[in-house]
Amino acid sequence: MIIGQKLRELREEKGLLLRQVAAELEVDTAYISKMERGEKNIRKEFIIQLASLYNHNQDELLALWLADKIYDTVKDEAMAFEAIEIAKKYLSKEI
Amino acid sequence: MIIGQKLRELREEKGLLLRQVAAELEVDTAYISKMERGEKNIRKEFIIQLASLYNHNQDELLALWLADKIYDTVKDEAMAFEAIEIAKKYLSKEI
DNA sequence: ATATTTTTGACTAAAATTGACAAGTCAATC
DNA sequence: GATTGACTTGTCAATTTTAGTCAAAAATAT
């Protein structure tokens, strides 16, 4: 989703090829392509490596990555907003 | 987590046994026990059936159920709050 | 004590995920 | 129009995760 787009932007800014990024992460080129297009989940570890490779703020990327996961779990749910508020409440109380 | 507790409360209010609820959902008794104690995920379909069985507001239960899922995906993440805000933004823009 | 309810742990079938590989498309260039 | 390079797509094997059962153990009530 959004993290994928962002990763593609960053890669293109750096002028890197899928192949080069793939070599860095030690995975197949096709796999990077799929991550960038949101066809595959991205492992947290990869985000960290990519933040470093692209010289980009790691926390920002991790936030986007996590936001995508949240979005994915709520997107088709009628109670999405209510649930988010409840989850936030749990979270601030460190349940 | 929280949805489990709530389901247990509701069941006890109605004076139903695990066995009886299990029969209603057509699953094993142990499974209900595990759902109520947050040891197993609960299928959305079960929440709907239980709302009806317990005569309780379905949307409220679904919101709790979804909140738990959100909480679960963010609970160990440093960027949890930021991610939630981003996800909310996506959601309100219906991306 | 014993009968009933709930919990626990081990287990398995099914489903989802990871990631590779091969073949395909698409542009640009020769 | 053939070739080359970058990316995409489909399929697949291997691994991991999940759903739910069963039997035994623990807890609770009678």
mmCIF file of C-alpha atoms (C1' of nucleotides) in Angstrom:
data_model
loop_
_atom_site.group_PDB
_atom_site.id
_atom_site.type_symbol
_atom_site.label_atom_id
_atom_site.label_comp_id
_atom_site.label_asym_id
_atom_site.label_seq_id
_atom_site.Cartn_x
_atom_site.Cartn_y
_atom_site.Cartn_z
ATOM 1 C CA MET A 1 0.000 0.000 0.000
ATOM 2 C CA ILE A 2 1.395 3.313 1.137
ATOM 3 C CA ILE A 3 4.654 1.981 2.480
ATOM 4 C CA GLY A 4 5.233 0.272 -0.848
ATOM 5 C CA GLN A 5 4.773 3.496 -2.760
ATOM 6 C CA LYS A 6 7.098 5.257 -0.399
ATOM 7 C CA LEU A 7 9.759 2.604 -0.802
ATOM 8 C CA ARG A 8 9.517 2.861 -4.542
ATOM 9 C CA GLU A 9 9.885 6.625 -4.398
ATOM 10 C CA LEU A 10 12.933 6.326 -2.210
ATOM 11 C CA ARG A 11 14.506 3.734 -4.425
ATOM 12 C CA GLU A 12 13.932 5.830 -7.502
ATOM 13 C CA GLU A 13 15.301 8.925 -5.805
ATOM 14 C CA LYS A 14 18.464 6.994 -5.140
ATOM 15 C CA GLY A 15 18.491 5.720 -8.680
ATOM 16 C CA LEU A 16 18.692 2.123 -7.570
ATOM 17 C CA LEU A 17 17.414 -0.830 -9.550
ATOM 18 C CA LEU A 18 15.199 -3.557 -8.104
ATOM 19 C CA ARG A 19 18.066 -5.897 -8.752
ATOM 20 C CA GLN A 20 20.408 -3.833 -6.625
ATOM 21 C CA VAL A 21 18.023 -3.568 -3.724
ATOM 22 C CA ALA A 22 17.280 -7.258 -4.022
ATOM 23 C CA ALA A 23 20.966 -8.039 -3.770
ATOM 24 C CA GLU A 24 21.212 -5.882 -0.669
ATOM 25 C CA LEU A 25 18.336 -7.661 1.082
ATOM 26 C CA GLU A 26 19.429 -10.976 -0.372
ATOM 27 C CA VAL A 27 16.098 -11.788 -1.926
ATOM 28 C CA ASP A 28 14.777 -12.215 -5.420
ATOM 29 C CA THR A 29 14.162 -9.166 -7.594
ATOM 30 C CA ALA A 30 10.551 -10.148 -8.084
ATOM 31 C CA TYR A 31 10.098 -10.056 -4.383
ATOM 32 C CA ILE A 32 11.110 -6.431 -4.107
ATOM 33 C CA SER A 33 8.802 -5.604 -6.952
ATOM 34 C CA LYS A 34 5.938 -7.236 -5.117
ATOM 35 C CA MET A 35 6.713 -5.515 -1.862
ATOM 36 C CA GLU A 36 6.732 -2.141 -3.550
ATOM 37 C CA ARG A 37 3.430 -2.836 -5.194
ATOM 38 C CA GLY A 38 1.832 -4.081 -2.005
ATOM 39 C CA GLU A 39 1.438 -7.595 -3.282
ATOM 40 C CA LYS A 40 3.466 -9.068 -0.463
ATOM 41 C CA ASN A 41 3.861 -8.223 3.157
ATOM 42 C CA ILE A 42 7.077 -6.575 4.106
ATOM 43 C CA ARG A 43 9.031 -7.877 7.024
ATOM 44 C CA LYS A 44 9.904 -5.321 9.646
ATOM 45 C CA GLU A 45 13.523 -6.266 9.264
ATOM 46 C CA PHE A 46 13.428 -5.261 5.606
ATOM 47 C CA ILE A 47 12.039 -1.849 6.465
ATOM 48 C CA ILE A 48 14.924 -1.316 8.812
ATOM 49 C CA GLN A 49 17.436 -2.358 6.214
ATOM 50 C CA LEU A 50 15.830 -0.190 3.579
ATOM 51 C CA ALA A 51 15.726 2.858 5.826
ATOM 52 C CA SER A 52 19.426 2.470 6.172
ATOM 53 C CA LEU A 53 20.025 1.766 2.491
ATOM 54 C CA TYR A 54 17.960 4.740 1.414
ATOM 55 C CA ASN A 55 19.265 6.926 4.194
ATOM 56 C CA HIS A 56 15.789 7.717 5.300
ATOM 57 C CA ASN A 57 14.245 8.167 8.717
ATOM 58 C CA GLN A 58 13.608 4.700 10.061
ATOM 59 C CA ASP A 59 10.787 5.632 12.387
ATOM 60 C CA GLU A 60 8.865 7.297 9.641
ATOM 61 C CA LEU A 61 9.062 4.194 7.504
ATOM 62 C CA LEU A 62 8.156 1.953 10.401
ATOM 63 C CA ALA A 63 5.151 4.139 11.140
ATOM 64 C CA LEU A 64 3.983 3.862 7.543
ATOM 65 C CA TRP A 65 4.591 0.161 7.540
ATOM 66 C CA LEU A 66 2.576 -0.296 10.697
ATOM 67 C CA ALA A 67 -0.150 2.058 9.509
ATOM 68 C CA ASP A 68 -0.600 -0.161 6.492
ATOM 69 C CA LYS A 69 -1.038 -3.169 8.678
ATOM 70 C CA ILE A 70 -3.628 -1.382 10.775
ATOM 71 C CA TYR A 71 -5.396 -0.107 7.720
ATOM 72 C CA ASP A 72 -5.463 -3.596 6.367
ATOM 73 C CA THR A 73 -7.152 -5.004 9.405
ATOM 74 C CA VAL A 74 -9.826 -2.315 9.610
ATOM 75 C CA LYS A 75 -10.460 -1.202 6.072
ATOM 76 C CA ASP A 76 -13.571 -3.264 5.450
ATOM 77 C CA GLU A 77 -15.033 -2.920 8.896
ATOM 78 C CA ALA A 78 -17.988 -0.759 9.732
ATOM 79 C CA MET A 79 -16.711 -0.188 13.254
ATOM 80 C CA ALA A 80 -13.233 0.817 12.167
ATOM 81 C CA PHE A 81 -13.177 4.269 13.741
ATOM 82 C CA GLU A 82 -14.738 3.165 16.985
ATOM 83 C CA ALA A 83 -12.296 0.287 17.219
ATOM 84 C CA ILE A 84 -9.360 2.569 16.596
ATOM 85 C CA GLU A 85 -10.428 4.817 19.428
ATOM 86 C CA ILE A 86 -10.810 1.887 21.757
ATOM 87 C CA ALA A 87 -7.441 0.474 20.761
ATOM 88 C CA LYS A 88 -5.859 3.836 21.394
ATOM 89 C CA LYS A 89 -7.360 3.888 24.819
ATOM 90 C CA TYR A 90 -5.976 0.443 25.638
ATOM 91 C CA LEU A 91 -2.651 1.552 24.365
ATOM 92 C CA SER A 92 -2.404 4.704 26.445
ATOM 93 C CA LYS A 93 -3.320 2.730 29.521
ATOM 94 C CA GLU A 94 -0.652 0.156 28.674
ATOM 95 C CA ILE A 95 -3.029 -2.693 29.326
ATOM 96 C CA MET B 1 -8.110 -9.768 25.384
ATOM 97 C CA ILE B 2 -10.888 -7.331 26.142
ATOM 98 C CA ILE B 3 -13.443 -8.906 23.865
ATOM 99 C CA GLY B 4 -12.846 -12.213 25.593
ATOM 100 C CA GLN B 5 -13.501 -10.745 29.016
ATOM 101 C CA LYS B 6 -16.641 -9.118 27.729
ATOM 102 C CA LEU B 7 -17.876 -12.364 26.249
ATOM 103 C CA ARG B 8 -17.273 -14.156 29.495
ATOM 104 C CA GLU B 9 -19.209 -11.522 31.418
ATOM 105 C CA LEU B 10 -22.100 -11.791 29.029
ATOM 106 C CA ARG B 11 -22.136 -15.547 29.186
ATOM 107 C CA GLU B 12 -22.113 -15.531 32.956
ATOM 108 C CA GLU B 13 -24.845 -12.931 33.089
ATOM 109 C CA LYS B 14 -26.965 -15.259 31.034
ATOM 110 C CA GLY B 15 -25.985 -18.176 33.236
ATOM 111 C CA LEU B 16 -24.804 -20.228 30.298
ATOM 112 C CA LEU B 17 -22.132 -22.905 30.425
ATOM 113 C CA LEU B 18 -19.232 -23.131 28.024
ATOM 114 C CA ARG B 19 -20.737 -26.361 26.826
ATOM 115 C CA GLN B 20 -23.969 -24.665 25.925
ATOM 116 C CA VAL B 21 -22.329 -21.867 24.046
ATOM 117 C CA ALA B 22 -20.080 -24.365 22.321
ATOM 118 C CA ALA B 23 -23.113 -26.316 21.188
ATOM 119 C CA GLU B 24 -24.649 -23.149 19.812
ATOM 120 C CA LEU B 25 -21.557 -22.275 17.795
ATOM 121 C CA GLU B 26 -20.962 -25.926 16.987
ATOM 122 C CA VAL B 27 -17.405 -25.988 18.227
ATOM 123 C CA ASP B 28 -15.564 -27.691 21.048
ATOM 124 C CA THR B 29 -16.019 -26.455 24.600
ATOM 125 C CA ALA B 30 -12.304 -25.916 25.003
ATOM 126 C CA TYR B 31 -12.404 -23.566 22.115
ATOM 127 C CA ILE B 32 -14.884 -21.261 23.785
ATOM 128 C CA SER B 33 -12.771 -21.286 26.897
ATOM 129 C CA LYS B 34 -9.771 -20.270 24.862
ATOM 130 C CA MET B 35 -11.624 -17.533 23.046
ATOM 131 C CA GLU B 36 -12.820 -16.037 26.284
ATOM 132 C CA ARG B 37 -9.335 -16.054 27.711
ATOM 133 C CA GLY B 38 -7.811 -14.531 24.602
ATOM 134 C CA GLU B 39 -5.828 -17.623 23.779
ATOM 135 C CA LYS B 40 -7.364 -17.984 20.353
ATOM 136 C CA ASN B 41 -8.598 -15.568 17.777
ATOM 137 C CA ILE B 42 -12.304 -15.203 17.451
ATOM 138 C CA ARG B 43 -13.935 -15.327 14.089
ATOM 139 C CA LYS B 44 -16.125 -12.375 13.228
ATOM 140 C CA GLU B 45 -18.945 -14.765 12.529
ATOM 141 C CA PHE B 46 -18.784 -16.033 16.100
ATOM 142 C CA ILE B 47 -19.045 -12.516 17.484
ATOM 143 C CA ILE B 48 -22.185 -12.007 15.477
ATOM 144 C CA GLN B 49 -23.682 -15.251 16.698
ATOM 145 C CA LEU B 50 -22.762 -14.465 20.268
ATOM 146 C CA ALA B 51 -24.230 -10.973 20.123
ATOM 147 C CA SER B 52 -27.450 -12.598 19.137
ATOM 148 C CA LEU B 53 -27.215 -15.388 21.690
ATOM 149 C CA TYR B 54 -26.433 -12.981 24.496
ATOM 150 C CA ASN B 55 -28.866 -10.389 23.251
ATOM 151 C CA HIS B 56 -26.209 -7.776 23.241
ATOM 152 C CA ASN B 57 -25.441 -4.909 20.892
ATOM 153 C CA GLN B 58 -23.603 -6.414 17.957
ATOM 154 C CA ASP B 59 -21.756 -3.291 16.935
ATOM 155 C CA GLU B 60 -20.329 -2.816 20.379
ATOM 156 C CA LEU B 61 -18.971 -6.329 20.388
ATOM 157 C CA LEU B 62 -17.612 -5.990 16.892
ATOM 158 C CA ALA B 63 -15.879 -2.773 17.869
ATOM 159 C CA LEU B 64 -14.242 -4.483 20.831
ATOM 160 C CA TRP B 65 -13.293 -7.431 18.705
ATOM 161 C CA LEU B 66 -11.699 -5.211 16.102
ATOM 162 C CA ALA B 67 -10.008 -3.068 18.737
ATOM 163 C CA ASP B 68 -8.334 -6.176 20.053
ATOM 164 C CA LYS B 69 -7.021 -7.008 16.637
ATOM 165 C CA ILE B 70 -5.641 -3.523 16.224
ATOM 166 C CA TYR B 71 -4.141 -3.587 19.669
ATOM 167 C CA ASP B 72 -2.540 -6.878 18.867
ATOM 168 C CA THR B 73 -0.847 -5.589 15.767
ATOM 169 C CA VAL B 74 0.531 -2.460 17.418
ATOM 170 C CA LYS B 75 1.109 -3.345 21.041
ATOM 171 C CA ASP B 76 4.839 -3.996 20.793
ATOM 172 C CA GLU B 77 5.597 -1.253 18.328
ATOM 173 C CA ALA B 78 7.311 1.978 19.208
ATOM 174 C CA MET B 79 5.460 3.829 16.473
ATOM 175 C CA ALA B 80 2.037 2.578 17.494
ATOM 176 C CA PHE B 81 0.405 5.944 18.062
ATOM 177 C CA GLU B 82 1.847 7.542 14.986
ATOM 178 C CA ALA B 83 0.774 4.580 12.901
ATOM 179 C CA ILE B 84 -2.732 4.724 14.289
ATOM 180 C CA GLU B 85 -3.023 8.367 13.328
ATOM 181 C CA ILE B 86 -1.793 7.663 9.846
ATOM 182 C CA ALA B 87 -4.170 4.747 9.463
ATOM 183 C CA LYS B 88 -7.032 6.942 10.579
ATOM 184 C CA LYS B 89 -6.111 9.472 7.961
ATOM 185 C CA TYR B 90 -6.087 6.847 5.219
ATOM 186 C CA LEU B 91 -9.413 5.638 6.450
ATOM 187 C CA SER B 92 -11.129 8.986 6.424
ATOM 188 C CA LYS B 93 -9.882 9.579 2.929
ATOM 189 C CA GLU B 94 -11.159 6.173 1.871
ATOM 190 C CA ILE B 95 -7.938 5.426 0.056
ATOM 191 C "C1'" DA C 1 -16.108 -37.573 47.902
ATOM 192 C "C1'" DT C 2 -17.988 -37.044 43.491
ATOM 193 C "C1'" DA C 3 -19.998 -34.802 39.795
ATOM 194 C "C1'" DT C 4 -19.742 -30.941 36.837
ATOM 195 C "C1'" DT C 5 -17.357 -27.221 34.727
ATOM 196 C "C1'" DT C 6 -13.342 -25.153 33.063
ATOM 197 C "C1'" DT C 7 -8.498 -25.174 31.697
ATOM 198 C "C1'" DT C 8 -4.395 -27.098 29.649
ATOM 199 C "C1'" DG C 9 -1.460 -29.196 26.421
ATOM 200 C "C1'" DA C 10 -0.603 -31.968 22.657
ATOM 201 C "C1'" DC C 11 -1.949 -32.714 18.267
ATOM 202 C "C1'" DT C 12 -3.358 -32.280 13.108
ATOM 203 C "C1'" DA C 13 -5.511 -30.649 8.991
ATOM 204 C "C1'" DA C 14 -6.031 -26.744 6.553
ATOM 205 C "C1'" DA C 15 -4.746 -22.258 5.299
ATOM 206 C "C1'" DA C 16 -1.575 -18.564 4.741
ATOM 207 C "C1'" DT C 17 3.039 -16.848 3.879
ATOM 208 C "C1'" DT C 18 7.684 -16.770 2.250
ATOM 209 C "C1'" DG C 19 10.462 -16.425 -1.347
ATOM 210 C "C1'" DA C 20 12.417 -18.564 -5.711
ATOM 211 C "C1'" DC C 21 12.130 -19.458 -10.414
ATOM 212 C "C1'" DA C 22 10.722 -18.991 -15.105
ATOM 213 C "C1'" DA C 23 8.343 -16.781 -18.374
ATOM 214 C "C1'" DG C 24 6.189 -12.633 -19.713
ATOM 215 C "C1'" DT C 25 5.595 -7.547 -20.851
ATOM 216 C "C1'" DC C 26 7.267 -3.099 -22.017
ATOM 217 C "C1'" DA C 27 10.491 0.520 -23.561
ATOM 218 C "C1'" DA C 28 14.420 1.990 -25.472
ATOM 219 C "C1'" DT C 29 18.096 1.290 -28.597
ATOM 220 C "C1'" DC C 30 20.572 -0.712 -32.240
ATOM 221 C "C1'" DG D 1 12.321 -5.869 -36.188
ATOM 222 C "C1'" DA D 2 15.768 -7.975 -32.962
ATOM 223 C "C1'" DT D 3 18.047 -7.332 -28.704
ATOM 224 C "C1'" DT D 4 18.704 -5.666 -24.221
ATOM 225 C "C1'" DG D 5 17.533 -4.234 -19.642
ATOM 226 C "C1'" DA D 6 14.067 -3.309 -16.068
ATOM 227 C "C1'" DC D 7 10.181 -4.728 -14.129
ATOM 228 C "C1'" DT D 8 5.921 -7.791 -13.543
ATOM 229 C "C1'" DT D 9 3.270 -11.971 -13.267
ATOM 230 C "C1'" DG D 10 2.106 -16.714 -12.373
ATOM 231 C "C1'" DT D 11 3.195 -20.861 -10.310
ATOM 232 C "C1'" DC D 12 5.172 -23.602 -6.974
ATOM 233 C "C1'" DA D 13 7.626 -25.969 -2.774
ATOM 234 C "C1'" DA D 14 8.687 -25.260 1.788
ATOM 235 C "C1'" DT D 15 7.763 -23.350 5.936
ATOM 236 C "C1'" DT D 16 4.864 -21.191 9.329
ATOM 237 C "C1'" DT D 17 0.494 -20.079 11.376
ATOM 238 C "C1'" DT D 18 -4.078 -20.968 12.636
ATOM 239 C "C1'" DA D 19 -8.321 -23.403 13.750
ATOM 240 C "C1'" DG D 20 -10.272 -26.491 16.220
ATOM 241 C "C1'" DT D 21 -10.364 -31.350 18.582
ATOM 242 C "C1'" DC D 22 -9.410 -34.602 22.081
ATOM 243 C "C1'" DA D 23 -8.115 -36.334 26.420
ATOM 244 C "C1'" DA D 24 -6.455 -35.458 30.705
ATOM 245 C "C1'" DA D 25 -5.857 -32.265 34.561
ATOM 246 C "C1'" DA D 26 -7.488 -28.734 37.600
ATOM 247 C "C1'" DA D 27 -10.869 -26.218 39.786
ATOM 248 C "C1'" DT D 28 -15.492 -25.595 41.588
ATOM 249 C "C1'" DA D 29 -19.729 -26.860 43.364
ATOM 250 C "C1'" DT D 30 -22.775 -30.233 45.582
#
